[in-house]
CSV table of C-alpha atoms and ligand atoms in Angstrom, one decimal:
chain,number,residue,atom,x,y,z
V,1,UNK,CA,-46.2,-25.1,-20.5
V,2,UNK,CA,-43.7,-27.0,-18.7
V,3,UNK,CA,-40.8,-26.3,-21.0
V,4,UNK,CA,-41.3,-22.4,-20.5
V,5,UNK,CA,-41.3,-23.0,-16.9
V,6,UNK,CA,-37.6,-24.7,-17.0
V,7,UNK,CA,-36.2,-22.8,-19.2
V,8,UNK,CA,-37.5,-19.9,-17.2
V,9,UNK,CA,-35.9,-21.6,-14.2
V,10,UNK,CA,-32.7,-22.2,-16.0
V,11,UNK,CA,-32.3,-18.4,-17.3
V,12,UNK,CA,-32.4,-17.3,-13.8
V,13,UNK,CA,-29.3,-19.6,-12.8
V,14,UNK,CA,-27.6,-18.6,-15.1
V,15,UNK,CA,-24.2,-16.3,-14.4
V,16,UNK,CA,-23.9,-13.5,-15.8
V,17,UNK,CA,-22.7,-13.3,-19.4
V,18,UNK,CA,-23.2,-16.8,-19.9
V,19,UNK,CA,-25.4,-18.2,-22.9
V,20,UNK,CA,-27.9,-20.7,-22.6
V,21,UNK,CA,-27.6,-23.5,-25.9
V,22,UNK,CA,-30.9,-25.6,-25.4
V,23,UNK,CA,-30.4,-28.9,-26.3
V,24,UNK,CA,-33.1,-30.4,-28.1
V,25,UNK,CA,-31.4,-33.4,-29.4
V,26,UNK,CA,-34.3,-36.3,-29.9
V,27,UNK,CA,-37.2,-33.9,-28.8
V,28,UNK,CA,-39.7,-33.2,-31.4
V,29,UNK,CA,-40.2,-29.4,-33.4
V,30,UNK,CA,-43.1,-29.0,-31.0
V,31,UNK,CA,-41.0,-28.3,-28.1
V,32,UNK,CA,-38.3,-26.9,-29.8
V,33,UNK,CA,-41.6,-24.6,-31.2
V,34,UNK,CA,-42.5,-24.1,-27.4
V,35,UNK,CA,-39.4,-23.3,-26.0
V,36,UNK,CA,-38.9,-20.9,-29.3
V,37,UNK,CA,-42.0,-19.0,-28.4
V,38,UNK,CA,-40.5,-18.9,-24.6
V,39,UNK,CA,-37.6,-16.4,-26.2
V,40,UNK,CA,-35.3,-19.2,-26.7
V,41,UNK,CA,-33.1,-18.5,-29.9
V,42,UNK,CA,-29.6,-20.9,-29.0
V,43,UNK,CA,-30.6,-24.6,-29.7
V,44,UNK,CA,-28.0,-27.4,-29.9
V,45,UNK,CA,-28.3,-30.9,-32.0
V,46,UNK,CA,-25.6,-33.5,-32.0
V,47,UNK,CA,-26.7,-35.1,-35.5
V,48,UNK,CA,-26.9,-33.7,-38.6
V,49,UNK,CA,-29.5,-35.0,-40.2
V,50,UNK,CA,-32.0,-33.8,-37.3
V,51,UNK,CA,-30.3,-31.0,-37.4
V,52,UNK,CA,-30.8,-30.0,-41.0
V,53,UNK,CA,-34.8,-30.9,-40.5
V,54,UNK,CA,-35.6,-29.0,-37.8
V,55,UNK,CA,-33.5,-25.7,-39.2
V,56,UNK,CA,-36.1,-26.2,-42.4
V,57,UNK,CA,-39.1,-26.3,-40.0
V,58,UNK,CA,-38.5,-23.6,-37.5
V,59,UNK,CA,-37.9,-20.0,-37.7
V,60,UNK,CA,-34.4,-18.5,-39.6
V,61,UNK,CA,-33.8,-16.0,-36.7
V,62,UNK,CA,-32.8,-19.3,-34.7
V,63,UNK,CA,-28.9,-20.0,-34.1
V,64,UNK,CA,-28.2,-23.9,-34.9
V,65,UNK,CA,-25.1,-25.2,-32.4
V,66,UNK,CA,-23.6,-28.7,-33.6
V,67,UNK,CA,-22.6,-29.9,-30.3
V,68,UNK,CA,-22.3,-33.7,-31.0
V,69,UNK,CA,-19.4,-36.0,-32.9
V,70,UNK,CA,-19.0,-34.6,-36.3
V,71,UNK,CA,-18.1,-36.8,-39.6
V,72,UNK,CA,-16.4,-35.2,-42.0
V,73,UNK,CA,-18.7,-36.3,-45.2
V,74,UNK,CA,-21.3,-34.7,-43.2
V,75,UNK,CA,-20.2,-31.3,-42.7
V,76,UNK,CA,-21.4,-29.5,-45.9
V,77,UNK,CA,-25.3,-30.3,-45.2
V,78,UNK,CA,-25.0,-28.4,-42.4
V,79,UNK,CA,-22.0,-25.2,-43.1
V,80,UNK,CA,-24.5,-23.1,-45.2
V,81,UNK,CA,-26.0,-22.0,-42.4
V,82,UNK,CA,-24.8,-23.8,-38.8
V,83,UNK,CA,-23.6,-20.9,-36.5
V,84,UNK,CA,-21.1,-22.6,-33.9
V,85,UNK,CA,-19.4,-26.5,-34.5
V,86,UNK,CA,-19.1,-27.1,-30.8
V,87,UNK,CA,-16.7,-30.3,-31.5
V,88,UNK,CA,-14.0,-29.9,-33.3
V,89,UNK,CA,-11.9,-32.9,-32.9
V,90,UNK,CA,-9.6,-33.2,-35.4
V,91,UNK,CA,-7.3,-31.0,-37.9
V,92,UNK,CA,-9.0,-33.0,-40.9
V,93,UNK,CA,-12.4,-31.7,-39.9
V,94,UNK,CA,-11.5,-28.4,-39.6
V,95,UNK,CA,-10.1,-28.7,-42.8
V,96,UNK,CA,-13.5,-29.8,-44.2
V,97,UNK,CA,-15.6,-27.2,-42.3
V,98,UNK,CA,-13.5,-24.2,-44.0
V,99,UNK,CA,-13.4,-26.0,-47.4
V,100,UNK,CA,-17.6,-26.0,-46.7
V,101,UNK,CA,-17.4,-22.3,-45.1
V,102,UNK,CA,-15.8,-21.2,-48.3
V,103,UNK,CA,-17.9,-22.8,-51.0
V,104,UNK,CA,-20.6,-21.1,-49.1
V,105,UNK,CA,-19.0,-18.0,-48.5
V,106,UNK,CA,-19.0,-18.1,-44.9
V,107,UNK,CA,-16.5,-18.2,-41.4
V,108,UNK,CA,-18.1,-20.8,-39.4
V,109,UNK,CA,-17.3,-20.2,-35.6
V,110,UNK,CA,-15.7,-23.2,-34.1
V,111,UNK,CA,-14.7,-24.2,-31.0
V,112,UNK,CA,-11.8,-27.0,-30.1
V,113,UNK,CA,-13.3,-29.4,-27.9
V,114,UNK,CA,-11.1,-31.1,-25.4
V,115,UNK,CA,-10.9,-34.7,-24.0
V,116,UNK,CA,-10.8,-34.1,-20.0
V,117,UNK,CA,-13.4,-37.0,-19.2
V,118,UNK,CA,-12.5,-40.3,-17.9
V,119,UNK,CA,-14.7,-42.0,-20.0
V,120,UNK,CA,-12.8,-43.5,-23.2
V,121,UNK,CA,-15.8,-42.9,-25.3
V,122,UNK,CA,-15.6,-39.4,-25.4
V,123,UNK,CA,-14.2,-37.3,-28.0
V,124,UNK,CA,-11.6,-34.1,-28.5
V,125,UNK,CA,-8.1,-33.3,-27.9
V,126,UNK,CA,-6.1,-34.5,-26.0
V,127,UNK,CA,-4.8,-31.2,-23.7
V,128,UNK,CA,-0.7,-32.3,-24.3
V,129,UNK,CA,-2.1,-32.1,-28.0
V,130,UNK,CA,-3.3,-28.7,-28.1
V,131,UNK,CA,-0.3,-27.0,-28.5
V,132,UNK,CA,1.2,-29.0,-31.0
V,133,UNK,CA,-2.1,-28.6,-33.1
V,134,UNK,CA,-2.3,-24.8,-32.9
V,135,UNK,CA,1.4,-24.3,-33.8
V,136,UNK,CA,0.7,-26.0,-36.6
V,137,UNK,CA,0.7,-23.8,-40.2
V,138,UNK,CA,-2.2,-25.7,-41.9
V,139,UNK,CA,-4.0,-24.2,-38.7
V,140,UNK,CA,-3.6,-20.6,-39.4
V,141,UNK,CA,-3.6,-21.0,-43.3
V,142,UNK,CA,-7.3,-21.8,-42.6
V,143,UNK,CA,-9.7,-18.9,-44.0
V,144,UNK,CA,-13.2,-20.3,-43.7
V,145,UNK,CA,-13.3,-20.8,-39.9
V,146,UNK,CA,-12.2,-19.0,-36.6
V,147,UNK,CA,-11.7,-20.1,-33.4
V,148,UNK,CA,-12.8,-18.6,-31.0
V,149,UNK,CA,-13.0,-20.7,-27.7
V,150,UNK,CA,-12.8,-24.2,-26.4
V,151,UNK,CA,-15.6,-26.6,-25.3
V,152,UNK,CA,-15.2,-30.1,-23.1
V,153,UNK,CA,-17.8,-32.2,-20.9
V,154,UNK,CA,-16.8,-33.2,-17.6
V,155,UNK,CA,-16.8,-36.9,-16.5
V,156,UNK,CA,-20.0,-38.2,-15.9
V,157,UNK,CA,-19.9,-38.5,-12.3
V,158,UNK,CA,-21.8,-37.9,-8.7
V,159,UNK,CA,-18.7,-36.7,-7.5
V,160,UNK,CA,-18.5,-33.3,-7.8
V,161,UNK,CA,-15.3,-32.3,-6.9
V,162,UNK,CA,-13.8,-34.1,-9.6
V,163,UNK,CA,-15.9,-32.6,-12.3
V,164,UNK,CA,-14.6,-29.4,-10.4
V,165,UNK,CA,-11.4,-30.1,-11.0
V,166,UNK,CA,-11.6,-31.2,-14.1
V,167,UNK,CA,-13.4,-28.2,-15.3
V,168,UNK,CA,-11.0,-25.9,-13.7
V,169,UNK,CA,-8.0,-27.4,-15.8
V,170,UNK,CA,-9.9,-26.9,-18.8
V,171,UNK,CA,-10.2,-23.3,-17.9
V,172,UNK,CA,-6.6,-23.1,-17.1
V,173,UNK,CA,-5.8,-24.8,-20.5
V,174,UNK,CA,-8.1,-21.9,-22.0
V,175,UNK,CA,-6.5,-19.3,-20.3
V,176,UNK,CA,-3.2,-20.7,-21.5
V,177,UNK,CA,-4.1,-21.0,-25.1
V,178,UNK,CA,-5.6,-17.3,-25.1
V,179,UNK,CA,-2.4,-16.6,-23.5
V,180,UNK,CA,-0.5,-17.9,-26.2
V,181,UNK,CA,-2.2,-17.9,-29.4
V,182,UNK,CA,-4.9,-15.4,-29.4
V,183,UNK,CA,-4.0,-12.2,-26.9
V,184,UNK,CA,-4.7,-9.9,-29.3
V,185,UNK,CA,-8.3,-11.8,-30.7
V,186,UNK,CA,-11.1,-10.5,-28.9
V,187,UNK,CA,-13.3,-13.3,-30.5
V,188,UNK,CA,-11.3,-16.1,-28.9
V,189,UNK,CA,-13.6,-15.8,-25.6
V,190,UNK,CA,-16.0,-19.3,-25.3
V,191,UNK,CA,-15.3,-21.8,-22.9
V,192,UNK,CA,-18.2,-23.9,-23.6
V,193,UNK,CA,-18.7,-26.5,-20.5
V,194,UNK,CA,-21.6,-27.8,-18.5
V,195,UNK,CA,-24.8,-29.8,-19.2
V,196,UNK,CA,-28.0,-30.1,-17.0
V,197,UNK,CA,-26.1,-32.1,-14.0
V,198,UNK,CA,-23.3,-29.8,-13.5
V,199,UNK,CA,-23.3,-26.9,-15.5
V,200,UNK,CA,-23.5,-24.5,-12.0
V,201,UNK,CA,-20.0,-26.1,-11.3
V,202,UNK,CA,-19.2,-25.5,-14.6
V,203,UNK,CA,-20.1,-21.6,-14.6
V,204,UNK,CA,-18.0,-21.3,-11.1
V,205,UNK,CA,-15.1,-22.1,-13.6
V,206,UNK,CA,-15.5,-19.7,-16.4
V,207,UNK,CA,-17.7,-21.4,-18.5
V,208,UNK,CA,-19.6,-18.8,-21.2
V,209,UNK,CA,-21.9,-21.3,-23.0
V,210,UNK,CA,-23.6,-23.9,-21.3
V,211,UNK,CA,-25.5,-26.6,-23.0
V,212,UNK,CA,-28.6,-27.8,-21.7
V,213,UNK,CA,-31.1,-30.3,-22.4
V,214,UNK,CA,-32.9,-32.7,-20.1
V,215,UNK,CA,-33.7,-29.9,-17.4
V,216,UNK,CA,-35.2,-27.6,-20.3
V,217,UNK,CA,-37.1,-30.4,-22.4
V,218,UNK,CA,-37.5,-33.3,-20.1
V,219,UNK,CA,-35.8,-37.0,-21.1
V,220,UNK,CA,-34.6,-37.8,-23.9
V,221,UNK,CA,-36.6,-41.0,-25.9
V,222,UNK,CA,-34.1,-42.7,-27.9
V,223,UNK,CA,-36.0,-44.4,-30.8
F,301,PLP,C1,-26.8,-34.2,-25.0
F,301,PLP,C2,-25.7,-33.3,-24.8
F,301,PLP,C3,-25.8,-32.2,-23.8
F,301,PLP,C4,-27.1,-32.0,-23.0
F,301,PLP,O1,-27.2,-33.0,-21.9
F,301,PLP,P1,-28.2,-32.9,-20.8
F,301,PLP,O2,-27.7,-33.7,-19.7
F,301,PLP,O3,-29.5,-33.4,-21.3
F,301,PLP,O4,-28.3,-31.4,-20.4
F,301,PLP,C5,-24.8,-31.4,-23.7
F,301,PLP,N1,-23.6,-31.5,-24.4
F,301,PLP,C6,-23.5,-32.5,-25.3
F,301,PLP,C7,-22.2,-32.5,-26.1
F,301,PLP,C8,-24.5,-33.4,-25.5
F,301,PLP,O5,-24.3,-34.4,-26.4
């Protein structure tokens, strides 16, 4: 019952208020089962198709967070039932996720996921592009999907100062943009930031959803 165990040992790290996402990206329905019958209820995948599978297999009481890089052709397998697109990258994928929301009838949460890393590789927003992006009127004439936080991943790094700092400009960023654009929206409220190496840094800086995977299910076999 190892998985219990961590995630066990997780839950009691955790600040309060925060959520726990449970990353089971590349680990099997077995341990997603395992850490399901631990309580666990919050799991995050980063690709769809994975995703879609293991939402068939496992119990409908579970809430499915995309986390990862999100193509736009892809979005309507997963919008009939996904509960929060961590990863929002882009106005055009917005644009599909609410075309999806609505054909199903739904407001999918999303959140707008910043670029803060140093790696290239990584996705999101550039932070002097935010505020051009949420002034803009295609934004708001958007009925299918709300905003309601931001989410970023902190360079991969030993050096943990700089992963403070950068997760304590993303929280300054969110407090600027709630500021702003959504004082009087209660629902703007995630700051979705840290992963198995540094989400205690990342909870010293606001962070409300942390997404773990490797410390709850052990490493990830890429096949
Ligand atoms: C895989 C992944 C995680 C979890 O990483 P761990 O280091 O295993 O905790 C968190 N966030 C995103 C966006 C990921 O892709």
């Amino acid at each position: 019952m190892a998985i219990r165990d961590n995630l066990n040992e997780v839950r009691a790290s955790l600040a309060e208020g925060v959520t726990l996402v449970a990353v089971s990206k590349y680990h099997p329905i077995e341990a997603l089962k395992e850490a399901y019958e631990a309580g666990q209820r919050v799991f995050g995948e980063s690709h769809v198709q994975e995703l879609v599978a293991k939402h068939e297999a496992l119990p409908d009481d579970i809430q499915w967070h995309f986390i990862g890089h999100l193509q736009t052709n892809k979005v309507k397998y997963i919008a009939p039932f996904v509960s929060l697109v961590h990863s929002v990258d882009s106005l055009k994928l917005l644009k599909e996720i609410d075309k999806q929301a609505v054909k199903c009838s739904r407001v999918i949460d999303c959140l707008l996921q910043l670029h803060i890393a140093q790696e290239e590789t990584k996705f999101g927003f550039d932070p002097e592009d935010i505020d051009t992006f949420m002034q803009s009127e295609e934004l708001h004439a958007l009925k299918g999907v709300k905003i309601v936080g931001l989410m970023a991943m902190a360079s991969n790094t030993d050096d943990d100062e700089q992963v403070e700092n950068e997760f304590a400009q993303v929280k300054d960023i969110f407090d600027s943009i709630k500021e702003r654009y959504y004082v009087n929206a209660p629902w703007f409220c995630q700051l979705s930031m840290g992963m198995s190496g540094d989400y205690p840094l990342a909870m010293k800086h606001g962070s409300t959803l942390v997404r773990v995977g490797s410390k709850i299910f052990g490493e990830r076999v890429y096949t």
